[in-house]
Structure formats: structure tokens, C-alpha cells
Short mmCIF file of C-alpha atoms in Angstrom, two decimals:
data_model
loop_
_atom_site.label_atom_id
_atom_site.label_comp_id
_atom_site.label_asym_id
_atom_site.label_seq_id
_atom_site.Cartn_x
_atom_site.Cartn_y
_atom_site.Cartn_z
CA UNK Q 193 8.08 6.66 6.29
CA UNK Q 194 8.68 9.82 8.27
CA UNK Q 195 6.81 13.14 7.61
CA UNK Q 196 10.17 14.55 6.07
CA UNK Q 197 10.32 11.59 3.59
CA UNK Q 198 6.58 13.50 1.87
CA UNK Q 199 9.39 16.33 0.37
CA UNK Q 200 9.19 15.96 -3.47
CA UNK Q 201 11.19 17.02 -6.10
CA UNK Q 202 10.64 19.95 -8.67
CA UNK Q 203 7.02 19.71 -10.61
CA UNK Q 204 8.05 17.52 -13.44
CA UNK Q 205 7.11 18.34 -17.16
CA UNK Q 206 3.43 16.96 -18.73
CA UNK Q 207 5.48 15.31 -21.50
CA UNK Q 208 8.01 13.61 -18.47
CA UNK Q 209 4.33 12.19 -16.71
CA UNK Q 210 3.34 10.74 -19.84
CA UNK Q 211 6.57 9.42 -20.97
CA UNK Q 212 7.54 5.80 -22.13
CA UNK Q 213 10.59 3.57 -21.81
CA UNK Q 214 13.05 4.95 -23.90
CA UNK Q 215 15.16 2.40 -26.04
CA UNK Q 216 18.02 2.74 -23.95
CA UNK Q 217 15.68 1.50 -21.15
CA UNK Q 218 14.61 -1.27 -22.97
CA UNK Q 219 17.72 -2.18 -24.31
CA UNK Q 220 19.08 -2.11 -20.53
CA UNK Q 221 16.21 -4.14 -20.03
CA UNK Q 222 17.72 -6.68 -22.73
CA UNK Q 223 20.26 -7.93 -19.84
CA UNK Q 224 17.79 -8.75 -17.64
CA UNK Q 225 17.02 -11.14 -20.14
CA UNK Q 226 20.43 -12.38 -19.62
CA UNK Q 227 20.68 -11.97 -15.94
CA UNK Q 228 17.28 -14.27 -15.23
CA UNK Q 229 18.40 -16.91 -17.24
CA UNK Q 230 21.52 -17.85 -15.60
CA UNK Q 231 19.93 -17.64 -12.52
CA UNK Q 232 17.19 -19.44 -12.85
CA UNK Q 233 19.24 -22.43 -14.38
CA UNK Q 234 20.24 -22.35 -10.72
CA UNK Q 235 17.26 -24.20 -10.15
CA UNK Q 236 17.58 -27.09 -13.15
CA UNK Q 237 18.03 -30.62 -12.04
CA UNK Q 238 17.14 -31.64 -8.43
CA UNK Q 239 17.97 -28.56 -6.33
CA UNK Q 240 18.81 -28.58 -2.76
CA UNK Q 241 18.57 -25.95 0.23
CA UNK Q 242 21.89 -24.20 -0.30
CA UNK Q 243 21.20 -24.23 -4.70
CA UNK Q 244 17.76 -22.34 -3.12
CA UNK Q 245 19.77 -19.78 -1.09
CA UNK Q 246 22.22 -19.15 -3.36
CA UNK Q 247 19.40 -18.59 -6.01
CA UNK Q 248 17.49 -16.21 -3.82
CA UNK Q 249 21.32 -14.48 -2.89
CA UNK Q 250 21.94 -13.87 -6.75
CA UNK Q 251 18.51 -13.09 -7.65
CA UNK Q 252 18.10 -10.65 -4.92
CA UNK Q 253 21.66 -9.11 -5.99
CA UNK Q 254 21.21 -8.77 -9.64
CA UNK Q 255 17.36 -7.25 -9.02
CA UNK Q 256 18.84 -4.74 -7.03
CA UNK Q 257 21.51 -3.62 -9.82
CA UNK Q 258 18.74 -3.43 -12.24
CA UNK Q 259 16.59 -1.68 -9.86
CA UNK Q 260 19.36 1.40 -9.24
CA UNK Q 261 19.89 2.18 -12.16
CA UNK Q 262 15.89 1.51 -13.33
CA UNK Q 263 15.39 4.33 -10.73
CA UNK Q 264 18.38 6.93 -11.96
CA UNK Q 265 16.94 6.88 -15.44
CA UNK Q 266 13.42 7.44 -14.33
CA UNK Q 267 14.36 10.12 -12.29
CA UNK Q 268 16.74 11.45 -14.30
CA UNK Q 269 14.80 11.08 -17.63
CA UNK Q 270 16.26 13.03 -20.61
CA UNK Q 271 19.59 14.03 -18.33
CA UNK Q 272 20.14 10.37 -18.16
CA UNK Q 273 24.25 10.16 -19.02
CA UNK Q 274 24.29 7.39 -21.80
CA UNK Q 275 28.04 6.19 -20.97
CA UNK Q 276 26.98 5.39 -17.07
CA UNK Q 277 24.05 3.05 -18.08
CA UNK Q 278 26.21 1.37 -20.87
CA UNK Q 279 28.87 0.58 -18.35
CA UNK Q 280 25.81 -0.84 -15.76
CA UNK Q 281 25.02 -2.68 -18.60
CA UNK Q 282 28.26 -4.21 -18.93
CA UNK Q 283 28.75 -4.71 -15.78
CA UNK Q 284 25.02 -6.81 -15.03
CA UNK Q 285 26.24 -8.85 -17.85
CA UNK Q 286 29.90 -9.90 -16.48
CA UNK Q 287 27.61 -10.73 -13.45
CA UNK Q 288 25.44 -12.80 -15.46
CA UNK Q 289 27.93 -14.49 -17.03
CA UNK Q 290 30.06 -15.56 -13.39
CA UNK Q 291 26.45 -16.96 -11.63
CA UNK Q 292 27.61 -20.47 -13.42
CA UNK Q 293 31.02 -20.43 -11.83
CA UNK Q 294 29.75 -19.22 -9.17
CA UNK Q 295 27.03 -22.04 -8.38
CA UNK Q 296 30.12 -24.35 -9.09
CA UNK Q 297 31.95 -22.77 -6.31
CA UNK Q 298 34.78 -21.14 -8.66
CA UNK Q 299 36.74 -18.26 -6.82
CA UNK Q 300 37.99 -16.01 -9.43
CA UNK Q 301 34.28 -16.23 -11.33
CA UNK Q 302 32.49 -15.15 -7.61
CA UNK Q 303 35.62 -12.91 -7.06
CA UNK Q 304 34.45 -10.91 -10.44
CA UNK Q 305 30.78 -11.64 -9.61
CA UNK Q 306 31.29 -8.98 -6.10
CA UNK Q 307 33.37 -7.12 -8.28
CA UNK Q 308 31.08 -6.43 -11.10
CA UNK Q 309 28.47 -5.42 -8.44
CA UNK Q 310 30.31 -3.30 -6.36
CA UNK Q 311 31.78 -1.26 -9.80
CA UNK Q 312 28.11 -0.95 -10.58
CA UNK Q 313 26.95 -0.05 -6.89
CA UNK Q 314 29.66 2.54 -7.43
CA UNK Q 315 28.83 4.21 -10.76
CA UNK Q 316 24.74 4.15 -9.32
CA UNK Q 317 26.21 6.39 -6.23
CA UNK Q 318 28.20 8.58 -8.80
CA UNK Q 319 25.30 9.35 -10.76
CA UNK Q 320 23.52 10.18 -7.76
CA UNK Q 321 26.01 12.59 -6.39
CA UNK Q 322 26.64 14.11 -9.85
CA UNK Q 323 22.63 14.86 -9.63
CA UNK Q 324 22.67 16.28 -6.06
CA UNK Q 325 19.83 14.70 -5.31
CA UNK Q 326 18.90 11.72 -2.47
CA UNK Q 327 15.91 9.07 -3.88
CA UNK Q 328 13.36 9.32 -1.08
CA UNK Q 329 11.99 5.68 -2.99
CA UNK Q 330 15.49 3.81 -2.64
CA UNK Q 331 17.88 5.76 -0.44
CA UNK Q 332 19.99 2.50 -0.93
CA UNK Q 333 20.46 3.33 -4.73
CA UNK Q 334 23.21 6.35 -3.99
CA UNK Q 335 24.35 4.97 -0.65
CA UNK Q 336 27.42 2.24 0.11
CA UNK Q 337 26.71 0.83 3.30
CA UNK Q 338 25.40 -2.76 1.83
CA UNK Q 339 28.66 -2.58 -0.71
CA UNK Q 340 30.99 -3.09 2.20
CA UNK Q 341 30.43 -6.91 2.90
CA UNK Q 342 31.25 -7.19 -0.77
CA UNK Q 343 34.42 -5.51 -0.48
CA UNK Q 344 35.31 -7.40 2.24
CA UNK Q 345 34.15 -10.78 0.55
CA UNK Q 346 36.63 -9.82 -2.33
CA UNK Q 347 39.30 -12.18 0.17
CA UNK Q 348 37.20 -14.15 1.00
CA UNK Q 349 36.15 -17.59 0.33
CA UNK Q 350 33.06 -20.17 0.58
CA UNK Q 351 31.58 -20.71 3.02
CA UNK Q 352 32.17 -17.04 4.65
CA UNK Q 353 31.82 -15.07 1.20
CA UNK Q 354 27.52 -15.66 0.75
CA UNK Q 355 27.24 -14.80 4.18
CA UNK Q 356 29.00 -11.42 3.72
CA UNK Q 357 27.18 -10.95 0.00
CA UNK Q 358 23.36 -12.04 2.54
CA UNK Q 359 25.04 -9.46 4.78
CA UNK Q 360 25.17 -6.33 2.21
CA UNK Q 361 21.82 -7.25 0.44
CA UNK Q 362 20.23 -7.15 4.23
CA UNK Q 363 22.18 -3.74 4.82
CA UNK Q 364 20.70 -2.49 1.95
CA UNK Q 365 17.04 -3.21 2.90
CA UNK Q 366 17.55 -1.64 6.61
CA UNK Q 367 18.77 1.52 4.79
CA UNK Q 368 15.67 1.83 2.82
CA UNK Q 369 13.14 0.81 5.56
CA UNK Q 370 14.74 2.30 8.43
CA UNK Q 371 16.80 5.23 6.67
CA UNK Q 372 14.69 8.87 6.47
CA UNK Q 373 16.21 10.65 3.43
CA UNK Q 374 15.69 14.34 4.94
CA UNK Q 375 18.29 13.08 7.61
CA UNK Q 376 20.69 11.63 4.58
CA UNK Q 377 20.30 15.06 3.15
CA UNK Q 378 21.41 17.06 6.35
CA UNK Q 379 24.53 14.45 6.90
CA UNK Q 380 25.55 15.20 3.73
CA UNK Q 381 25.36 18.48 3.62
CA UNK Q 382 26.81 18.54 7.27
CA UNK Q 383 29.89 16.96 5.39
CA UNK Q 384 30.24 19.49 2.93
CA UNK Q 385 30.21 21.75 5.41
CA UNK Q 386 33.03 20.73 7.27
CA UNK Q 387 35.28 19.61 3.99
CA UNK Q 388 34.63 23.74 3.19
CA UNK Q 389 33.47 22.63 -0.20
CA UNK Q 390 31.09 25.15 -1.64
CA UNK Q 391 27.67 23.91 -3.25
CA UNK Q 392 27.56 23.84 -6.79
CA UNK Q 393 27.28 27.35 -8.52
CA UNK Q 394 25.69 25.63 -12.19
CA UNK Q 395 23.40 24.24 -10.18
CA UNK Q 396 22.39 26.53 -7.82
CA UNK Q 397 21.40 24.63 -5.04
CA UNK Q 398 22.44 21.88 -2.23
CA UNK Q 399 21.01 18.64 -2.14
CA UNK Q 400 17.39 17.65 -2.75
CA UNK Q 401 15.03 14.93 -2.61
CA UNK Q 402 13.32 13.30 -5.67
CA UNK Q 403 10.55 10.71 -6.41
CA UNK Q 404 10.62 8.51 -9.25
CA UNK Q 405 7.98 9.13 -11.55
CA UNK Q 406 5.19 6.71 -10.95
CA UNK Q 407 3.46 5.50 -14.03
CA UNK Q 408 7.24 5.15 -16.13
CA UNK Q 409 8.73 3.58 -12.98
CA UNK Q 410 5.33 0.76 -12.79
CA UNK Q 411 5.85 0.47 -16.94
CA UNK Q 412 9.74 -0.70 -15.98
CA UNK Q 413 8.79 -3.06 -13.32
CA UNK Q 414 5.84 -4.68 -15.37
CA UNK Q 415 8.73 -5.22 -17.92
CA UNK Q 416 10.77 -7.56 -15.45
CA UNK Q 417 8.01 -8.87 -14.80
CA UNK Q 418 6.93 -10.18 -18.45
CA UNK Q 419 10.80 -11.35 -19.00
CA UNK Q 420 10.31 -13.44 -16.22
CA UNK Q 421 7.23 -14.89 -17.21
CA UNK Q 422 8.91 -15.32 -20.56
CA UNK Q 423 12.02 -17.33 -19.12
CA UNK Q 424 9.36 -19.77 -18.19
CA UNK Q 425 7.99 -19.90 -21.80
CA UNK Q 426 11.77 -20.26 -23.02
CA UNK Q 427 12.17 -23.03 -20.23
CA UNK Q 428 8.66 -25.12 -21.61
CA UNK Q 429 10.20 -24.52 -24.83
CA UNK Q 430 13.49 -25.98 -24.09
CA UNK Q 431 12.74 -28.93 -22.07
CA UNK Q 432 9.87 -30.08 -25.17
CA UNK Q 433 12.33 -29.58 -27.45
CA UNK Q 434 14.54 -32.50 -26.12
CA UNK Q 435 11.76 -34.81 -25.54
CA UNK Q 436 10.14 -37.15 -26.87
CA UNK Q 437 6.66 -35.40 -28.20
CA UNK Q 438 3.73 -38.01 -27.23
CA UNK Q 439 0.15 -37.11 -25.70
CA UNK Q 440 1.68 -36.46 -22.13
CA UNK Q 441 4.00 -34.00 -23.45
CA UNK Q 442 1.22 -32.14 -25.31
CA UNK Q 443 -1.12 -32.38 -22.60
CA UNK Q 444 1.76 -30.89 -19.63
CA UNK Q 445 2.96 -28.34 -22.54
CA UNK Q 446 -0.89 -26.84 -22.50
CA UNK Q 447 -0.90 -27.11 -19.08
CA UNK Q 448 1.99 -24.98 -18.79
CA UNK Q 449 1.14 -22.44 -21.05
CA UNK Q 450 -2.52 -22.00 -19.00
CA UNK Q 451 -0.30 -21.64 -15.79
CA UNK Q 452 2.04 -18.43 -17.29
CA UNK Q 453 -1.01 -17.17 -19.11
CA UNK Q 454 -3.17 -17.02 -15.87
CA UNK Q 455 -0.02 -15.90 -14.02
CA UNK Q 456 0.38 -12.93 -16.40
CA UNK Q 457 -3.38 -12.22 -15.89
CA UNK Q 458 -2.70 -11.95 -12.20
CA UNK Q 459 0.31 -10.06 -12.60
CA UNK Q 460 -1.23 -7.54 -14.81
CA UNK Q 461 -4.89 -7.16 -15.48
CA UNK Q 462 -5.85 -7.94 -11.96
CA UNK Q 463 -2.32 -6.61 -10.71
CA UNK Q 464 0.15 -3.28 -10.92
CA UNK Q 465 3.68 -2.75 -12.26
CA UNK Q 466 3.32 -7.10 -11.81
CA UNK Q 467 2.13 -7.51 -8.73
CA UNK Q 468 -1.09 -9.10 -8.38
CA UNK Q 469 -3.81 -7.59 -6.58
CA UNK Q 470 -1.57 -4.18 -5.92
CA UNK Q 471 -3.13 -1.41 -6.97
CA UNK Q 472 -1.46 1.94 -7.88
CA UNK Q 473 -1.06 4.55 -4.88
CA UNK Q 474 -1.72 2.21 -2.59
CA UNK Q 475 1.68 1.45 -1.04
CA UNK Q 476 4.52 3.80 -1.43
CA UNK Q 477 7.48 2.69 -3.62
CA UNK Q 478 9.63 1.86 -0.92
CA UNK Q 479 6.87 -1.21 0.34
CA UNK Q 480 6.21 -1.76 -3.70
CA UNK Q 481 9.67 -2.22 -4.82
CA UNK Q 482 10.32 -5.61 -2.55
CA UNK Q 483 7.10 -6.91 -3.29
CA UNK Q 484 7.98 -6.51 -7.09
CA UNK Q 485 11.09 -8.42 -6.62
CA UNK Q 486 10.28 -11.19 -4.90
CA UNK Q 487 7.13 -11.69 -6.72
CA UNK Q 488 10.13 -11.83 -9.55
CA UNK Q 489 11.83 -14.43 -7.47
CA UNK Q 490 8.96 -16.61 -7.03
CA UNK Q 491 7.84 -16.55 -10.74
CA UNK Q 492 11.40 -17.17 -11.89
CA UNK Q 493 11.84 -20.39 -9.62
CA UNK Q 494 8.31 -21.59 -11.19
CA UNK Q 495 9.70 -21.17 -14.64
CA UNK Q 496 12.38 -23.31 -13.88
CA UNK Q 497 10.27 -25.71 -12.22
CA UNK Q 498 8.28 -26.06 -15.16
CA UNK Q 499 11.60 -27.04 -17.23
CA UNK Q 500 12.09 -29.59 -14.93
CA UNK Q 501 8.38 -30.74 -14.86
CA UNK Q 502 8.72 -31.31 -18.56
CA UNK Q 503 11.45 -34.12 -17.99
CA UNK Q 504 9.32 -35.82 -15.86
CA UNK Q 505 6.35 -36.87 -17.08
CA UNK Q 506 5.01 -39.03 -14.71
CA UNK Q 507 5.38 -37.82 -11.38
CA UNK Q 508 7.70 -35.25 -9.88
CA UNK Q 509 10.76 -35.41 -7.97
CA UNK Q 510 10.89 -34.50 -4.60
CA UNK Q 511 12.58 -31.16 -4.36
CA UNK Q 512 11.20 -30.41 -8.03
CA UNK Q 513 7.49 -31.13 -6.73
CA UNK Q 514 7.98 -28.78 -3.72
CA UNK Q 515 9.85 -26.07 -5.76
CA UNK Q 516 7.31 -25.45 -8.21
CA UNK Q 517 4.22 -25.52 -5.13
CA UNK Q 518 6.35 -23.28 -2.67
CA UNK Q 519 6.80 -20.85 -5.95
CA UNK Q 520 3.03 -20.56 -6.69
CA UNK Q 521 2.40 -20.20 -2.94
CA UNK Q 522 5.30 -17.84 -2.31
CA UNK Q 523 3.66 -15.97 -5.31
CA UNK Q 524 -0.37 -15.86 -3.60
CA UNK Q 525 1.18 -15.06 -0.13
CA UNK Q 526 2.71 -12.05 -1.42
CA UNK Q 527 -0.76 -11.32 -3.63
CA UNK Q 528 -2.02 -11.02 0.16
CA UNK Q 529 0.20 -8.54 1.27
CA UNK Q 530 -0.32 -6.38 -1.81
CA UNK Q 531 -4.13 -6.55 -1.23
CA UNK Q 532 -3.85 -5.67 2.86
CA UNK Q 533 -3.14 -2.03 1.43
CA UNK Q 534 -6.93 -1.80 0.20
CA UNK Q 535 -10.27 -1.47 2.29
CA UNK Q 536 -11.22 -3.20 5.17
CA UNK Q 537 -14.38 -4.64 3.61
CA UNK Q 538 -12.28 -6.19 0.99
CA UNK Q 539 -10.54 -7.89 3.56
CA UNK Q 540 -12.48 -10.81 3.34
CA UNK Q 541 -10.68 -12.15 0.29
CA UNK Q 542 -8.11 -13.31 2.47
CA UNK Q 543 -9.84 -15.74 3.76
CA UNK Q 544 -11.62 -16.72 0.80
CA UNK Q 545 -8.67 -16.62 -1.81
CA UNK Q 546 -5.57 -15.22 -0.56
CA UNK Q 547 -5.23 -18.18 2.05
CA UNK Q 548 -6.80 -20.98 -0.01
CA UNK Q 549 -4.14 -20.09 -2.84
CA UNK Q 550 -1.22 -20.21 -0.25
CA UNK Q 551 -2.12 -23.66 1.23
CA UNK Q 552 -3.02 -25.76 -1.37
CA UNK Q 553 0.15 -25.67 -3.37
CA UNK Q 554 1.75 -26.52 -0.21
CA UNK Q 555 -0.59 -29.47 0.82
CA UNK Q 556 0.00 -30.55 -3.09
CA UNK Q 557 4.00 -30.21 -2.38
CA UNK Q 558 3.69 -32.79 1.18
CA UNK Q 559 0.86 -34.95 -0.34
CA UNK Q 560 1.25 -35.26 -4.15
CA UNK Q 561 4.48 -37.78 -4.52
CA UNK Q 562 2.13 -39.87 -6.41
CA UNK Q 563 0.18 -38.01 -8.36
CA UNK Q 564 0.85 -37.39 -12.40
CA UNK Q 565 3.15 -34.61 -13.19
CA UNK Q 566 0.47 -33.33 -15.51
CA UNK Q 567 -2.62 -33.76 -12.99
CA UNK Q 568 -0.26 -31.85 -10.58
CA UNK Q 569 -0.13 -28.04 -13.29
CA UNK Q 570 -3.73 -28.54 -14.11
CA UNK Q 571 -4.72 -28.49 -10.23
CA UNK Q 572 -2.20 -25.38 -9.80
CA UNK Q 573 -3.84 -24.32 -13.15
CA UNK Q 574 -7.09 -24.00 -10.94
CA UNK Q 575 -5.70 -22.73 -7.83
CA UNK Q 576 -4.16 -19.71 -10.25
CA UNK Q 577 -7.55 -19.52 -11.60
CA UNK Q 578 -9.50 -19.36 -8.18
CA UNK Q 579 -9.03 -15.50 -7.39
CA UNK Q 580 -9.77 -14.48 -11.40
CA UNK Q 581 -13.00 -16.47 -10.89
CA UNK Q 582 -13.67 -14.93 -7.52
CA UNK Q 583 -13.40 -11.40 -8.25
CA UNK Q 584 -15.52 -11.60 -11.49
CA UNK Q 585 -18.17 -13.73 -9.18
CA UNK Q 586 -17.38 -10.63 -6.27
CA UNK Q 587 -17.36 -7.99 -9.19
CA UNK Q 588 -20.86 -9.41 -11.71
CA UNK Q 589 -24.06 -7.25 -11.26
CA UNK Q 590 -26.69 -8.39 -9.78
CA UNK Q 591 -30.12 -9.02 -11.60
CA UNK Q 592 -32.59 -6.02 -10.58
CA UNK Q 593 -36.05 -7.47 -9.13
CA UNK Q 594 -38.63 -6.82 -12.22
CA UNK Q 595 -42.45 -6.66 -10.77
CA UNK Q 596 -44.80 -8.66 -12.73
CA UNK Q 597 -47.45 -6.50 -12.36
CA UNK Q 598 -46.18 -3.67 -13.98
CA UNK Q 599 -42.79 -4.94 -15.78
CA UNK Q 600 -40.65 -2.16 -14.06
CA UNK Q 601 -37.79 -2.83 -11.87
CA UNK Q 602 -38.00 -2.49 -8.36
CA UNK Q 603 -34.66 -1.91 -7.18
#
């Protein structure tokens, strides 16, 4: 991030710092709910590569709807415009609603999947513009470059049309990584210039930058988080419910449960805003933001794994078996990144967890076509464990020396 990128916004309020997720934000939150669902069931049965890319090309879509519009109303805070998020809303549900048609290859229900997103890409840049303001976080929030493969894909059909939606999501991340927003600002303003349109007199100034607020915007993202790892409950719960309850199905449904529960310790007492091992400051929002969603990804494509596990009792499927491992070691590899923001000493723990975690799901995936579906969580059970265990080993004072002599310690 360039020097100009540092520019912040007005000093915001005490009461703004401390604030909370409003209800609106949670009930926004509510189609997430939605959203996650359908895409995860993406991933039910015995998936292949292209029901993989096509989950990872929806997920990455619908995250980044929620995430514009997670941004505006943390920025924007009590200015937030009520009818703009309600129509978002609308509009992430229509798209949750098409990802079955979709997946089945139907035109008009991918035709008003790009629709919905675009209408929604569009409001986020209205709100933006209506503010005045460019998002040093997410410059891609307020700007349209990565809509236009989705207009285009509008006439389009399969296979072209998830190339052109890949295309725009891809647009969208070089705009945020590669993008400064101090030279978005002068462009614009450059514009105005030239169009003769005066700056706003209620406002009294041109364009700015702003930063989202940091401890509301980490409260949001731990929210995504937890509705992911609660798909994955609602996914246990789902696949039990159809089965025949017997002592393997109690012992896999515990083993399950263990999995989330030491996931959601990762995530968030040994994690930030859901990402494990990050810690707050430590990258800026625009490296934070795509570690939060694909840690999302990951954890959603375990949830449905663990649906699937709970159908087969004795030993895996193929793609199943490799699913749920590449998940869990999709999820450590990006713990690693998140922790190569903190001190050199502390490097170590690569070594000693980061890369242990990352390999042995996969060795489990190539190696494991025999082994019990329920042997198979509880060893991922203790691979999830491993870096909790570490860091209270790395973290546990030690003993000081006492003298016998005198019974006073000698450290």
C-alpha cells in the first residue's frame, strides 16, 4: 500500500469506536445465512473439479456482495440509508436463490444470478458516490471495473459465462491490491473537472478517503464466520436426522461437533475477526479481508463435507475424503499466512504447527481410502487440536528453581 493510501478519514466519534452491529446489520447478516447454504449444497453428493470451481466462483461472488455493503455501513454508521441495504438484501437473496439453477446449468436462473450482482455492485457504487468518499480498505466496493465481465456474460452462455464471472471477481482483486486510492481520488476529481460539475455545496468538500472502523468491521467478519461454522452444525444435523442412529452415528456425530468446536476455538480465541492466528493491527484490511474469505470458503466446504461424512459411515468416498482434508488444510495454510505478519522469533511455529497441520490432512486425503469414516474426524480432530496444544505448551510458565537451602527462588 502506497504512502498516499495512510490518508484517513475525519476523527470518528468515541460512541462510533465503541459501537456494535446494529440490527439492520445483523438482520443483513440473516442472508448470509441464506447465501452459505445454497452454496455449500454445491458440495453434497460426490463433487467433481468443475462442482469445486463453480463453488469457489459463487462463494467468492456472494462474499464480495456481503463484504461492500458490510464496509458502507461501517463506514457510514448512523448515515447508513436504510432503503439501499434493504434492496442489497434483496438482491443477495435472488442470488441465493438462482445458485441451484445455476449448478444445474439453467440460463435464465444464472442470467438473474449476474443480474442480481451487478444491480447490487451498482447500488454499493451509488452509495459510495452519494458519500463522496473512496474506501482506502476496498477501493473495489465503489468501483465497476470487475462488473463488466458480468455485463457482458448477461449473453452469454456456459461454458464462456464462469469464465467472464472468474474474470470480474479477478478484476476486482487487482483493483484492490494494485489500485492506490489517492490516485482514484485525483481521477475522479479530474472528471469533475472537465464535466464543469461543481463539488457539492451541503457538503462542503470534494472527495475523501475513509477507513472502516476496525473493531465493528472485525465484529462483522467474526459473524460470517460463526454462520459458517453453524452451516456445518445445520449440515451434522441434517444428515443424522435421516439416518439410521446406531453407535457409529453417535460416535462420528461427537466427532463432528469436537471438529467445529476446535475450529471455532481457532477462529476466535486463538484468532481475529475469524481468522486463526491473525492478530489485530497486524495486516491492513486490504491483506485481512481475503484471508477472511477464503478462510470462509474453506470452513464452508468442511461443513458440507461433514454432511456427506455422515452418510457414510464406513469409509469415505473419494472426492468426499479429499474435500473434507484439502478444507482443513486449505484452512491451516492460510492460519500460516495470518501468523507470517507477527515476529520473527515466532516464526518457528511454522515449522512446528503451521506445516504439520497443512500436510497431514493431505497425506490422510491420498492414503486413507481404507480407513473408518469416524477414525478419519477424530485424527483431523487432533490435527485441529495440535496448534491449541502447542501454544498453551509455548505459552505455560515455567517452574522457578527453589534452593533447598534457604526455600527462596532463585530465578
Amino acid at each position: 500500500m502506497s504512502d498516499d493510501d495512510t490518508a484517513a478519514a475525519a476523527p470518528r466519534r468515541t460512541n462510533e469506536e465503541n459501537r456494535h452491529a446494529s440490527w439492520l446489520e445483523l438482520f443483513f447478516d440473516l442472508v448470509a445465512v441464506a447465501g452459505v447454504a445454497q452454496i455449500a449444497h454445491l458440495l453434497h453428493g460426490v463433487p467433481d473439479v468443475s462442482d469445486l470451481g463453480l463453488y469457489a466462483l459463487l462463494f467468492l461472488a456472494f462474499w464480495t456482495a456481503w463484504v461492500c455493503f458490510t464496509l458502507y455501513a461501517n463506514v457510514a454508521y448512523e448515515n447508513t440509508h436504510l432503503r439501499t441495504v434493504l434492496a442489497a438484501m434483496f438482491g443477495m437473496a435472488v442470488m441465493a436463490a438462482a445458485v441451484p439453477g445455476v449448478h444445474e446449468g439453467d440460463d435464465h436462473h444464472a442470467r438473474v444470478f449476474a443480474l442480481a450482482y451487478i444491480l447490487i455492485r451498482a447500488l454499493a457504487t451509488r452509495a459510495w458516490q452519494h458519500r463522496r468518499q473512496i474506501l482506502v480498505d476496498w477501493p473495489a466496493a465503489q468501483m465497476s471495473l470487475g462488473v463488466i465481465p458480468w455485463i457482458v456474460s448477461l449473453w452469454a452462455h456456459d461454458p464462456t459465462r464462469p469464465w467472464l464471472w472468474a474474470l470480474g471477481i479477478a478484476l476486482d482483486l487487482y483493483v484492490t491490491f494494485a489500485v492506490s486510492a489517492r490516485d482514484i481520488v485525483e481521477r475522479q476529481e479530474a472528471r469533475e473537472r472537465l464535466g464543469n460539475r461543481p463539488a457539492r455545496r451541503d457538503s462542503g468538500r470534494g472527495t475523501s478517503l475513509a477507513r472502516s472502523q476496525t473493531e465493528h468491521l472485525s465484529e462483522r467478519l467474526g459473524l460470517f464466520v460463526i454462520i459458517v461454522l453453524g452451516e456445518g452444525v445445520a449440515q451434522l444435523v441434517q444428515a443424522t436426522s435421516a439416518a439410521e442412529w446406531d453407535r457409529k452415528l453417535y460416535t462420528l456425530a461427537v466427532a463432528a461437533f469436537f471438529l467445529l468446536a476446535t475450529l471455532w476455538a481457532l477462529s476466535f480465541r486463538h484468532g481475529y475477526a475469524g481468522v486463526p492466528h491473525l492478530a489485530a493491527g497486524v495486516l491492513p484490511a486490504r491483506a485481512a479481508l481475503p484471508l477472511h474469505c477464503f478462510v470462509s470458503g474453506c470452513l464452508a466446504a468442511l461443513a458440507a463435507a461433514l454432511g456427506a461424512a455422515a452418510e457414510h459411515l464406513e469409509t469415505l468416498p473419494d472426492a468426499t475424503r479429499w474435500l473434507l482434508c484439502s478444507a482443513l488444510a486449505g484452512y491451516f495454510l492460510l492460519s500460516g499466512l495470518a501468523w507470517l505478519g507477527r515476529a520473527a522469533r515466532e516464526r518457528r511455529w511454522l515449522l512446528s504447527v503451521a506445516l504439520p497441520c497443512c500436510v497431514l490432512p493431505l497425506l490422510l486425503a491420498a492414503f486413507g481410502a481404507h480407513v473408518r469414516t469416524v477414525v478419519m474426524v477424530w485424527l483431523l480432530v487432533l490435527i485441529t487440536a495440535w496448534p491449541i496444544l502447542y501454544e498453551r505448551r509455548s505459552t505455560k510458565p515455567s517452574k522457578p528453581a527453589v534452593n533447598s537451602g534457604t526455600g527462596t527462588s532463585t530465578a
